[in-house]
Coordinates of C-alpha atoms in Angstrom, one line a residue:
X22 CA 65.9 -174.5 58.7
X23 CA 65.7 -174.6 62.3
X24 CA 62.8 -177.8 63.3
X25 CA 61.0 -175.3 66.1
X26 CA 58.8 -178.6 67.2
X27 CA 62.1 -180.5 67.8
X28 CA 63.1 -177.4 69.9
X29 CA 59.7 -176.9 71.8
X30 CA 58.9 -180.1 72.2
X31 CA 55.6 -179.6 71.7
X32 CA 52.9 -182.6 70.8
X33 CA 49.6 -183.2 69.9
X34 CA 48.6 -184.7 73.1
X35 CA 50.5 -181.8 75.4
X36 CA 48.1 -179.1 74.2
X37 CA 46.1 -179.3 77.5
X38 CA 49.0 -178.2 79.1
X39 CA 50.3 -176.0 77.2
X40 CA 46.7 -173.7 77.5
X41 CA 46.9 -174.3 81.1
X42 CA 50.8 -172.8 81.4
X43 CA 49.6 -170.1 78.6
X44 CA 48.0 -168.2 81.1
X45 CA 51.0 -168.0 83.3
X46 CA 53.0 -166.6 80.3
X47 CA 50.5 -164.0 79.3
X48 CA 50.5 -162.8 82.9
X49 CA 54.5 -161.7 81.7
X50 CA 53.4 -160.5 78.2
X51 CA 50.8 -157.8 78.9
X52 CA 49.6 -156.0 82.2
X53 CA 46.1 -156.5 81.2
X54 CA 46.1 -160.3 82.5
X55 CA 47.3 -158.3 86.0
X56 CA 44.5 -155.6 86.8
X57 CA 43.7 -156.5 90.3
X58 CA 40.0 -156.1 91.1
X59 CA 39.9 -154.2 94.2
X60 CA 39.0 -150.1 94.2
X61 CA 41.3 -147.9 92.7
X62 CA 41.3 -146.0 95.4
X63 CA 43.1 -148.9 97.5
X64 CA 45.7 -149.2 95.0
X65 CA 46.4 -145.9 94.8
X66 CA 46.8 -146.0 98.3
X67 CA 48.9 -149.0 98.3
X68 CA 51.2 -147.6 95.8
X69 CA 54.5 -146.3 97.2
X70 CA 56.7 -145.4 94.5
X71 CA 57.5 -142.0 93.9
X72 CA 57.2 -140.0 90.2
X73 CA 60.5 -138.4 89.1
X74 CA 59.5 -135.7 86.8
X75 CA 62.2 -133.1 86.1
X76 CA 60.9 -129.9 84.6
X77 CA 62.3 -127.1 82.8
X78 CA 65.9 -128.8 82.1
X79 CA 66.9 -127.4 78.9
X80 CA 66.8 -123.5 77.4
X81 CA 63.7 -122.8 76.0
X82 CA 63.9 -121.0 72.6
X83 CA 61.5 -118.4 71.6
X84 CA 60.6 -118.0 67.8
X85 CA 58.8 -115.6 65.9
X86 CA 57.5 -117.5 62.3
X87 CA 56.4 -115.4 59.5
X88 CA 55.6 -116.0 55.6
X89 CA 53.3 -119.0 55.9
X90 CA 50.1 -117.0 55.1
X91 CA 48.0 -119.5 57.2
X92 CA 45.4 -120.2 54.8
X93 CA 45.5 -123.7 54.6
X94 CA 46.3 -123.7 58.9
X95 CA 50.3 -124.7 58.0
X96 CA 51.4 -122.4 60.5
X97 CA 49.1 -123.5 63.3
X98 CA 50.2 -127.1 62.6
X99 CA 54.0 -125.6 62.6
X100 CA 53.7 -123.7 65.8
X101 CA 51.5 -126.9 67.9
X102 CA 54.4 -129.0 66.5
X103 CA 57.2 -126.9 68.1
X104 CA 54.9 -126.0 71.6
X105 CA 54.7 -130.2 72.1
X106 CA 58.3 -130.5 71.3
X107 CA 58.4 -128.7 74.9
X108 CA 61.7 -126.4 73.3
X109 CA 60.2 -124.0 71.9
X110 CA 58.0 -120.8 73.0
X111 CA 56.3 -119.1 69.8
X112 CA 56.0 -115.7 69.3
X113 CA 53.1 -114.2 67.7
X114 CA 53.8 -111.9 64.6
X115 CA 52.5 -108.7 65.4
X116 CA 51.4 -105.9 63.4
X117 CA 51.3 -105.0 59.6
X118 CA 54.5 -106.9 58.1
X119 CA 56.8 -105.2 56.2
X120 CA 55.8 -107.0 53.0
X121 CA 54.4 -110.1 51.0
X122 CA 56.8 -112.5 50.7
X123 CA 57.9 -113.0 46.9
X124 CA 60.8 -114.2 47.0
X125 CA 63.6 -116.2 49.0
X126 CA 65.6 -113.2 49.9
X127 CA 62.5 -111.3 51.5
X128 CA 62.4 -110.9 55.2
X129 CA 60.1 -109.3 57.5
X130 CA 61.6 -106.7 58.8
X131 CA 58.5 -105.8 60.9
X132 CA 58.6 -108.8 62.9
X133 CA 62.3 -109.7 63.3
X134 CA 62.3 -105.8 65.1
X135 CA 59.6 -106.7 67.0
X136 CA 61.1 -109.5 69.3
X137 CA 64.5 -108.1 69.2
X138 CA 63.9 -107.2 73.0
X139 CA 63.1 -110.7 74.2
X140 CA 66.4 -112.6 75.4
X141 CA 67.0 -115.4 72.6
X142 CA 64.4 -115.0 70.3
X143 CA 64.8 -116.5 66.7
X144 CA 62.8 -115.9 63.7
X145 CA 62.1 -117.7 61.0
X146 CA 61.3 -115.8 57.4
X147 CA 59.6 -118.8 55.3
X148 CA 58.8 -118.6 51.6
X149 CA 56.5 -120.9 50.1
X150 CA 56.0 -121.9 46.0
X151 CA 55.4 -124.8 43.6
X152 CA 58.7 -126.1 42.0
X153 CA 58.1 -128.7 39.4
X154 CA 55.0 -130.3 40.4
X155 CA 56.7 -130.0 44.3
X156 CA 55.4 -127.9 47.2
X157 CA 58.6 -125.8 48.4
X158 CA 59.4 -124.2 51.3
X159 CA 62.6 -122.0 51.8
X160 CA 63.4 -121.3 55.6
X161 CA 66.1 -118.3 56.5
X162 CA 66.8 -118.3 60.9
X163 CA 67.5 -114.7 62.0
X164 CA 68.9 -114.0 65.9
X165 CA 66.1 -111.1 66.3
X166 CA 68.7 -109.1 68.2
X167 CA 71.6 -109.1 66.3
X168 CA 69.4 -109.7 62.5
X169 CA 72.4 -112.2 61.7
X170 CA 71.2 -115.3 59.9
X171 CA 72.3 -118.1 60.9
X172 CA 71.2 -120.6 58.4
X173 CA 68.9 -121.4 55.6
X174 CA 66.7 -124.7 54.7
X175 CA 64.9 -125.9 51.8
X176 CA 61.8 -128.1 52.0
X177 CA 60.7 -130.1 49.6
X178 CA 57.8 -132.6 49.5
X179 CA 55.4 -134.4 46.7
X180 CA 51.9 -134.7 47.0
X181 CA 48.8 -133.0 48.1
X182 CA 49.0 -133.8 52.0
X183 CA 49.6 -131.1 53.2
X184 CA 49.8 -131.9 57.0
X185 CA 53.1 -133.9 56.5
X186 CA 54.4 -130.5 54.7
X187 CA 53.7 -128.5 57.6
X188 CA 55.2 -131.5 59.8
X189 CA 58.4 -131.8 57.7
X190 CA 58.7 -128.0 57.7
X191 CA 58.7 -128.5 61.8
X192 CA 61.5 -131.1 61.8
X193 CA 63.6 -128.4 59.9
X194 CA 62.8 -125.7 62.2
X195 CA 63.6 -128.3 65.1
X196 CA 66.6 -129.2 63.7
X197 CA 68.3 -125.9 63.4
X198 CA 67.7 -124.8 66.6
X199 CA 68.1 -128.2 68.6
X200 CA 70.9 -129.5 66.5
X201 CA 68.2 -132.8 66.3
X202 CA 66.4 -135.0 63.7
X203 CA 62.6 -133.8 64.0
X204 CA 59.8 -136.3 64.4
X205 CA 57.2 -134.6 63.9
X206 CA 56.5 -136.6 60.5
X207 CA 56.4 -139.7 62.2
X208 CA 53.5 -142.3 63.4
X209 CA 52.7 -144.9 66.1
X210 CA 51.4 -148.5 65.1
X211 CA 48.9 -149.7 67.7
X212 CA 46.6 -152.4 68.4
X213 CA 43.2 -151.0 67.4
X214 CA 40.4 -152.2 70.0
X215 CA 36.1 -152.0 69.3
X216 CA 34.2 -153.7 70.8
X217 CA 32.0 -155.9 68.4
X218 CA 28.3 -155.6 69.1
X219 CA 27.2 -158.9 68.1
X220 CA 29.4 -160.4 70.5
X221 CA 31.6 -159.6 73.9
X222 CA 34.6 -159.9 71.8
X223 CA 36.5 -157.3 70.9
X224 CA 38.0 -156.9 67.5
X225 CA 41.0 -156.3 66.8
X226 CA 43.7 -155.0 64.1
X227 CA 46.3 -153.4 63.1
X228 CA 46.6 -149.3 62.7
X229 CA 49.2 -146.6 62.3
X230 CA 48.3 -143.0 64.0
X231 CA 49.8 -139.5 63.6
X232 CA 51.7 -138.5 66.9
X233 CA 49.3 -135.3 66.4
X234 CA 46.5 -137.8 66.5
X235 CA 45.0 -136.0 63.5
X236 CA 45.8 -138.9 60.7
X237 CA 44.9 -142.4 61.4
X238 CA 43.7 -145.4 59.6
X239 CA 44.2 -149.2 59.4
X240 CA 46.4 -151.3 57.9
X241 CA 45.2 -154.7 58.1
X242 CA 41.6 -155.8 58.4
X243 CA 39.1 -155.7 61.4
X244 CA 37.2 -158.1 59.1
X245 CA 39.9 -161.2 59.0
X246 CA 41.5 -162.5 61.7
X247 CA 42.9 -160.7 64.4
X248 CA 46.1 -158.7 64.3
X249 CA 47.6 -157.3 67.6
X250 CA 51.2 -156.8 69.3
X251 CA 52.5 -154.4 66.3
X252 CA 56.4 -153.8 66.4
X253 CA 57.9 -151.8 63.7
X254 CA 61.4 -151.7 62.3
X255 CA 63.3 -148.5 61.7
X256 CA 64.7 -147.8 59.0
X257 CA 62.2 -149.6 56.9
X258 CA 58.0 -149.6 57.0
X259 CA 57.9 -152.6 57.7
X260 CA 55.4 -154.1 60.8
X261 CA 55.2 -157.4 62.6
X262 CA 52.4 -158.6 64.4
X263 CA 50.7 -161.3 66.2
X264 CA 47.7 -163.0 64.0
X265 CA 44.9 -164.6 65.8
X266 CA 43.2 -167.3 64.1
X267 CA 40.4 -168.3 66.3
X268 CA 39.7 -170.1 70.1
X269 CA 41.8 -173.4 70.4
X270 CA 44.4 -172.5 67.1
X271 CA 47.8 -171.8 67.4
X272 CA 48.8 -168.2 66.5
X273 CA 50.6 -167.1 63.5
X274 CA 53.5 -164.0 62.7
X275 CA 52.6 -161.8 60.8
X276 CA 55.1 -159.7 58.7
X277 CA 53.6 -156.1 56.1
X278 CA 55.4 -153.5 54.2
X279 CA 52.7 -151.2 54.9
X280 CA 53.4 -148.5 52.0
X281 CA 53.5 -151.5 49.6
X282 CA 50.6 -153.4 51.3
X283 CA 52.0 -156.7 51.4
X284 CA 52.1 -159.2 54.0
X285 CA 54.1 -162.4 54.7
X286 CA 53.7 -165.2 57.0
X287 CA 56.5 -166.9 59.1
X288 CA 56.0 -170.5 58.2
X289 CA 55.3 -171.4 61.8
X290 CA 51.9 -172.0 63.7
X291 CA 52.9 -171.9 67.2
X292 CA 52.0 -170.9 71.1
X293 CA 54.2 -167.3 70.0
X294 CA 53.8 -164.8 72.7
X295 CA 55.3 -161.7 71.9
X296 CA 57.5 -160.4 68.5
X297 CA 59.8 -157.5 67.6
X298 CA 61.5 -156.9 64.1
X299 CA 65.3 -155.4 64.5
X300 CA 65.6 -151.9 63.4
X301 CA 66.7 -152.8 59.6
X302 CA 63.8 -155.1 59.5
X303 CA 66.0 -158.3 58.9
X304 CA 65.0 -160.6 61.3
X305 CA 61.8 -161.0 63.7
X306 CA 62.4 -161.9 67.7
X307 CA 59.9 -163.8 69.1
X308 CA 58.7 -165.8 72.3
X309 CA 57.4 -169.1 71.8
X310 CA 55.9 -171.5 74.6
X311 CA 56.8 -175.3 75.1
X312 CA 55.3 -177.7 77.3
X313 CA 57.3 -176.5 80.7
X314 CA 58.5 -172.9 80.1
X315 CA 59.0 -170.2 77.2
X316 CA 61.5 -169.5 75.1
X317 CA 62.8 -166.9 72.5
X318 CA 63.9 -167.2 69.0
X319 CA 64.9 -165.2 65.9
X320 CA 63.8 -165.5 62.1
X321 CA 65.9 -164.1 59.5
X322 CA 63.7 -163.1 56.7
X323 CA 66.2 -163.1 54.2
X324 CA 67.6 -166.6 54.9
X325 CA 64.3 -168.2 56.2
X326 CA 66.0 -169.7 59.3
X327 CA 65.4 -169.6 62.7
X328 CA 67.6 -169.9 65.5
X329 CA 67.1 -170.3 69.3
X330 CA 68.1 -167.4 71.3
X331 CA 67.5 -168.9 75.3
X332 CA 67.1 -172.4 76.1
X333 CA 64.6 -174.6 73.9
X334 CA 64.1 -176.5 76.9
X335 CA 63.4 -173.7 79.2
X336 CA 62.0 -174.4 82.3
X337 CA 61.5 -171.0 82.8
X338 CA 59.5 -167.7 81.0
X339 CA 61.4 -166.1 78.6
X340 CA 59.0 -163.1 76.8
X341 CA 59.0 -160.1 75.3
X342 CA 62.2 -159.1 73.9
X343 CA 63.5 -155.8 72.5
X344 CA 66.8 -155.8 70.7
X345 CA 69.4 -152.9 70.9
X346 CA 69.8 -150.7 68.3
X347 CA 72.7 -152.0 66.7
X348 CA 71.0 -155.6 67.1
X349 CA 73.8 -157.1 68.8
X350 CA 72.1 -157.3 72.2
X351 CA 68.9 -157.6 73.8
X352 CA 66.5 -157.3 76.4
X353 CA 63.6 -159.3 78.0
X354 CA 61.7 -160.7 80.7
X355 CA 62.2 -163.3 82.5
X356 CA 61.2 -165.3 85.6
X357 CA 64.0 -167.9 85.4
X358 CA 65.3 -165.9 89.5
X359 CA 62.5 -167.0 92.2
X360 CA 59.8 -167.1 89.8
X361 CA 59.5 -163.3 89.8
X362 CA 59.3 -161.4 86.0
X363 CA 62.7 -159.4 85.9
X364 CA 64.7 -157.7 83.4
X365 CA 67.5 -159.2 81.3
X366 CA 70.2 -158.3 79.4
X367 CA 72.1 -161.0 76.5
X368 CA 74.1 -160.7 73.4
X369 CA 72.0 -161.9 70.2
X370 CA 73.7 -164.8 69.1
X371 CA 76.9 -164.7 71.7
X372 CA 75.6 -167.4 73.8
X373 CA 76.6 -165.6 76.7
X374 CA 74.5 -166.1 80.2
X375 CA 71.8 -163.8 80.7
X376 CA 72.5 -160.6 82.5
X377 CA 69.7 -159.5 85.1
X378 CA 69.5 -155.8 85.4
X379 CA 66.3 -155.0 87.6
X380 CA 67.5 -153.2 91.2
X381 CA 64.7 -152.2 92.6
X382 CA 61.5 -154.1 94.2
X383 CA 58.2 -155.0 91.9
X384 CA 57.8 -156.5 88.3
X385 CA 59.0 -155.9 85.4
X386 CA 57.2 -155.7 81.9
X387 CA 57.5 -154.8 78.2
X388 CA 61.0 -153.4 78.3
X389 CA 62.2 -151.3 74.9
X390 CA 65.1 -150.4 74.4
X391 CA 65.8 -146.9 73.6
X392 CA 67.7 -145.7 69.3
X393 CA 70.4 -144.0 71.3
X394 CA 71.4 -147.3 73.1
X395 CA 71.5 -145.4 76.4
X396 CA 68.1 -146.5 78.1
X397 CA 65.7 -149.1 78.8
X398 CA 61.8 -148.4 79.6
X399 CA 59.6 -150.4 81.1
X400 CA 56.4 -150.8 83.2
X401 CA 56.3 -152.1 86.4
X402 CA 54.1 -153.2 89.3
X403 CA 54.1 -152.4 92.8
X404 CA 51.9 -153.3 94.9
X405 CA 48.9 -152.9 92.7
X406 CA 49.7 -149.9 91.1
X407 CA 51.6 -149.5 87.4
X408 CA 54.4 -147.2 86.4
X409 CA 56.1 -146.5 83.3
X410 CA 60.2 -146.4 84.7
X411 CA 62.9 -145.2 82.5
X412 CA 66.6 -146.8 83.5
X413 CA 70.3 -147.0 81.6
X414 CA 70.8 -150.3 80.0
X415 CA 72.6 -151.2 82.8
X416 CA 69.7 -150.9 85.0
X417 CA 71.0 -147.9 86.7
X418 CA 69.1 -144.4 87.4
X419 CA 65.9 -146.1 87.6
X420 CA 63.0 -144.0 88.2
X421 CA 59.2 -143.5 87.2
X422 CA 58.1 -141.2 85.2
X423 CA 53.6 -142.1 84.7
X424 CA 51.6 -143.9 86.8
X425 CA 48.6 -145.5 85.9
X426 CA 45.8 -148.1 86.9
X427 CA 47.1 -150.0 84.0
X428 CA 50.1 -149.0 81.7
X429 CA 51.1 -151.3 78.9
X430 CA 54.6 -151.6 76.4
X431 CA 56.2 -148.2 76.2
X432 CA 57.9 -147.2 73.1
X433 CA 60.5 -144.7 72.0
X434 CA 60.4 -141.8 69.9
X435 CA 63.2 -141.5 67.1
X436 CA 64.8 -138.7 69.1
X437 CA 65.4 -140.6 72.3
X438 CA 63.3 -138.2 74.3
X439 CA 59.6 -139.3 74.4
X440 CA 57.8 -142.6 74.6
X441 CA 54.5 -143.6 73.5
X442 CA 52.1 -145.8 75.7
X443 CA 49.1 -147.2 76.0
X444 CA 47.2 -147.1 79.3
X445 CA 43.7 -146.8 81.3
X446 CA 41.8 -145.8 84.1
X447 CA 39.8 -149.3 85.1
X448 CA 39.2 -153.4 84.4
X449 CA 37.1 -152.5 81.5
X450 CA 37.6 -149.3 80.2
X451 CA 39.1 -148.9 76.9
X452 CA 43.3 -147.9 76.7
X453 CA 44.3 -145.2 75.3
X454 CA 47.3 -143.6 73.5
X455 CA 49.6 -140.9 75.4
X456 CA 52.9 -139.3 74.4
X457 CA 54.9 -137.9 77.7
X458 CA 58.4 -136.6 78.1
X459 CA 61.0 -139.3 79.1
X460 CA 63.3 -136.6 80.9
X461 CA 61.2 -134.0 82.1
X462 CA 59.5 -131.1 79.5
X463 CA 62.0 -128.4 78.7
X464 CA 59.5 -125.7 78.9
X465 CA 58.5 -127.0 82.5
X466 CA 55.1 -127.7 80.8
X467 CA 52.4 -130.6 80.8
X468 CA 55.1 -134.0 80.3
X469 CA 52.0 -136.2 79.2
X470 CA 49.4 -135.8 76.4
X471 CA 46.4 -137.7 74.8
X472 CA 47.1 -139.0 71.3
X473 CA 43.3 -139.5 70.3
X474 CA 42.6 -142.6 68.0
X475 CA 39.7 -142.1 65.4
X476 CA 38.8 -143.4 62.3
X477 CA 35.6 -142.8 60.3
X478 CA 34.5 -140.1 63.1
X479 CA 34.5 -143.3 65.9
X480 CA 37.0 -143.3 68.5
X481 CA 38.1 -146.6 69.9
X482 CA 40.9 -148.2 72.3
X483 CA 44.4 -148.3 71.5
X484 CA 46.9 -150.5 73.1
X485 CA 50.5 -151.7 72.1
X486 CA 52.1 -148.9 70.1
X487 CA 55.4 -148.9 68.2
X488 CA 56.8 -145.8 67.2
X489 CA 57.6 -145.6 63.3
X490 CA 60.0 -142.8 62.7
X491 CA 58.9 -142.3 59.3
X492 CA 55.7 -140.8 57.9
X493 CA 52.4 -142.9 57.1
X494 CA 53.8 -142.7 53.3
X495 CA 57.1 -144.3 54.2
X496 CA 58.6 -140.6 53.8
X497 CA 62.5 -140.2 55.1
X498 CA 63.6 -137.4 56.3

């Protein structure tokens, strides 16, 4: 196994000035060390970089769902899923149908008439029964005007929640029409932030959230020591994390399988700055500091070795690295080019030089890069003011897309086409969780929305999310 203190060079008697260059690197790590203190209304001022937004880029398909009987509000939860999806207009059914649904052949007659006029429109004839101890949903997609089908889908779920039923049902709707995976199942892990009332401190933990915002709980305790920086792998529910174990101690990685609630520890106390986990969950990236710079390594969980990635000796800031999807390649920050925190580009384990691919003027934060492989999003600063930028992974096509006081480590949705951030409005208000539309919102609608974070009726800040494309019970789709 790799000896990280032969590689860091790090002592007992260097630790004064290795918390005296910490504060450099966590100026790198998260735009919270960054706020400036002046009015926001001079930053805003001072802020030159223009939003590229696009709107109404893609068809927008109208749909027409009937058979749900919305007793338990599956239908409602269907047709908010679809809206937010930004593809899809729904279509009220209208009327008296032309029956009760009792069996998979039935279709509404009534309401696949009724939108035959609109240019388009789709309807969906769903069917809903219990199938050995499974809730099942049969789906049939009509062209309203011509009353061809086009398709039929089976849904099939265990269990009693009946949210991520009406969520899965979405995705198949989604898919038929969009040609698309749906991700409507899926969760964010975030750093969950309260404030503790017997102290300044706030605590800290671990939590996974609902990208409706209506599920959401924790998964490791407010009660131990602290857990922040979540990255998830994914293909697997799997989560690492920073772990903070108290003022003046070195801080730990963590590592949970979060549907089988256990947690392991990477045999390593260090000055770690930042982690990810590659999409299979195999091996954990991660920044650690020496006594002149930072550098960035990866652990194979399956070997238990470790294995620098830049420089052990680095006399410069390496942090915050996001591999590519097929884990050959990654991204990071760096200041190693006049001190400034840019983008780079390197293979994983090629050796090769690193590749800077920031163009434009400002700094450059908590890149991720994107499951297609096509894009790169980041945050970055100019002159006082915060943006969340989209770019190829080439560094190409840059342009912003949210703006914000303070905006902190993007993250992609599984489909490529939204990111998750945390962000907030002053010095010490509390961040909070938004979705928005990476290329524009088909419909031409809203392109940002409020995930709200709650948990035992109390809503509290939420910073650092990673986007889990699976559901909070590890479901695939």
């Amino acid at each position: 196994m790799l000896d990280i203190n032969v590689y860091l060079n790090i002592k007992k008697n260097s630790m004064k000035k290795l918390t005296d260059f910490d504060s450099k690197i966590f100026k790198l790590i998260s735009v919270f060390f960054v706020v400036a203190t002046f009015d926001v209304r001079t930053m805003k001022a001072a802020a030159t970089l223009e939003l590229s937004v696009r709107k109404g880029i893609s068809i927008v398909i109208p749909v027409c769902i009937s058979g749900l009987n919305d007793a338990s509000g599956t239908q409602k939860i269907i047709e908010d899923n679809l809206k937010c999806s930004g593809f899809f207009r729904i279509l009220p059914t209208v009327g008296e149908s032309s029956g009760t649904p009792n069996s998979e052949e039935f279709v509404d007659t009534v309401n696949l008439q009724s939108w035959s006029h609109v240019p388009g429109a789709m309807f969906v004839q769903a069917y809903l029964k219990e199938e050995n101890d499974q809730q099942v949903c049969r789906l049939s997609f009509f062209n309203a005007l011509t009353k061809r089908c086009l398709g039929r889908r089976v849904v099939r779920q265990k269990g009693s929640n009946k949210r991520l039923f009406a969520h899965r049902i979405s995705n198949a709707i989604y898919k038929q029409f969009t040609g698309e995976a749906g991700y409507f199942h899926s969760v964010i892990a975030y750093t969950y932030e309260i404030q503790d009332s017997s102290s300044r401190v706030a605590k800290q933990c671990v939590a996974l959230v609902s990208i409706d915002g209506k599920e959401c709980k924790l998964i490791t305790s407010p009660s131990r020591t602290g857990a922040f920086l979540p990255h998830c792998a994914r293909t697997r529910p799997i989560v690492t994390y920073l772990i903070d174990r108290g003022y003046g101690q070195h801080k730990q990685i963590g590592v949970m399988n979060f549907v089988e609630k256990t947690e392991f520890r990477l045999p390593y106390q260090r000055n770690f700055n930042s982690t990810r986990i590659s999409s299979d969950g195999s091996e954990v990236i991660f920044s650690c500091s020496g006594e002149n710079g930072a550098s960035l390594f990866t652990y194979n969980l399956n070997s238990g070795k470790a294995y620098p990635l830049t420089s052990a000796y680095n006399s410069c800031i390496d942090v915050s690295p996001s591999y590519s999807p097929d884990g050959k390649r990654m991204v990071f920050v760096s200041d190693r080019e006049k001190g400034i925190p840019r983008l780079f580009v390197s293979g994983v384990h090629s050796g090769d030089a690193p590749l800077c691919i920031s163009q434009g003027e400002g700094r450059y934060f908590a890149p991720a890069w994107s499951p297609c492989g096509k894009w790169i999003a980041f945050v970055k600063r100019v002159r006082g003011m915060h943006y969340l930028c989209v770019s190829d992974c080439n560094g190409g096509q840059e342009r912003a897309i949210a703006r914000a006081l303070v905006i902190d480590r993007p993250s992609w949705g599984p489909n490529s086409r939204c990111l998750a951030y945390a962000s907030k409005s002053g010095d010490m208000a509390p961040y909070k969780l938004y979705i928005v539309h990476a290329f524009g919102n088909p419909s031409g609608g809203s392109t940002v929305r409020l995930v709200p974070t709650i948990i035992q009726g109390v809503s509290h800040g939420a910073n650092h999310p990673s986007w889990y494309p699976l559901s909070l019970e590890g479901h695939k789709e």
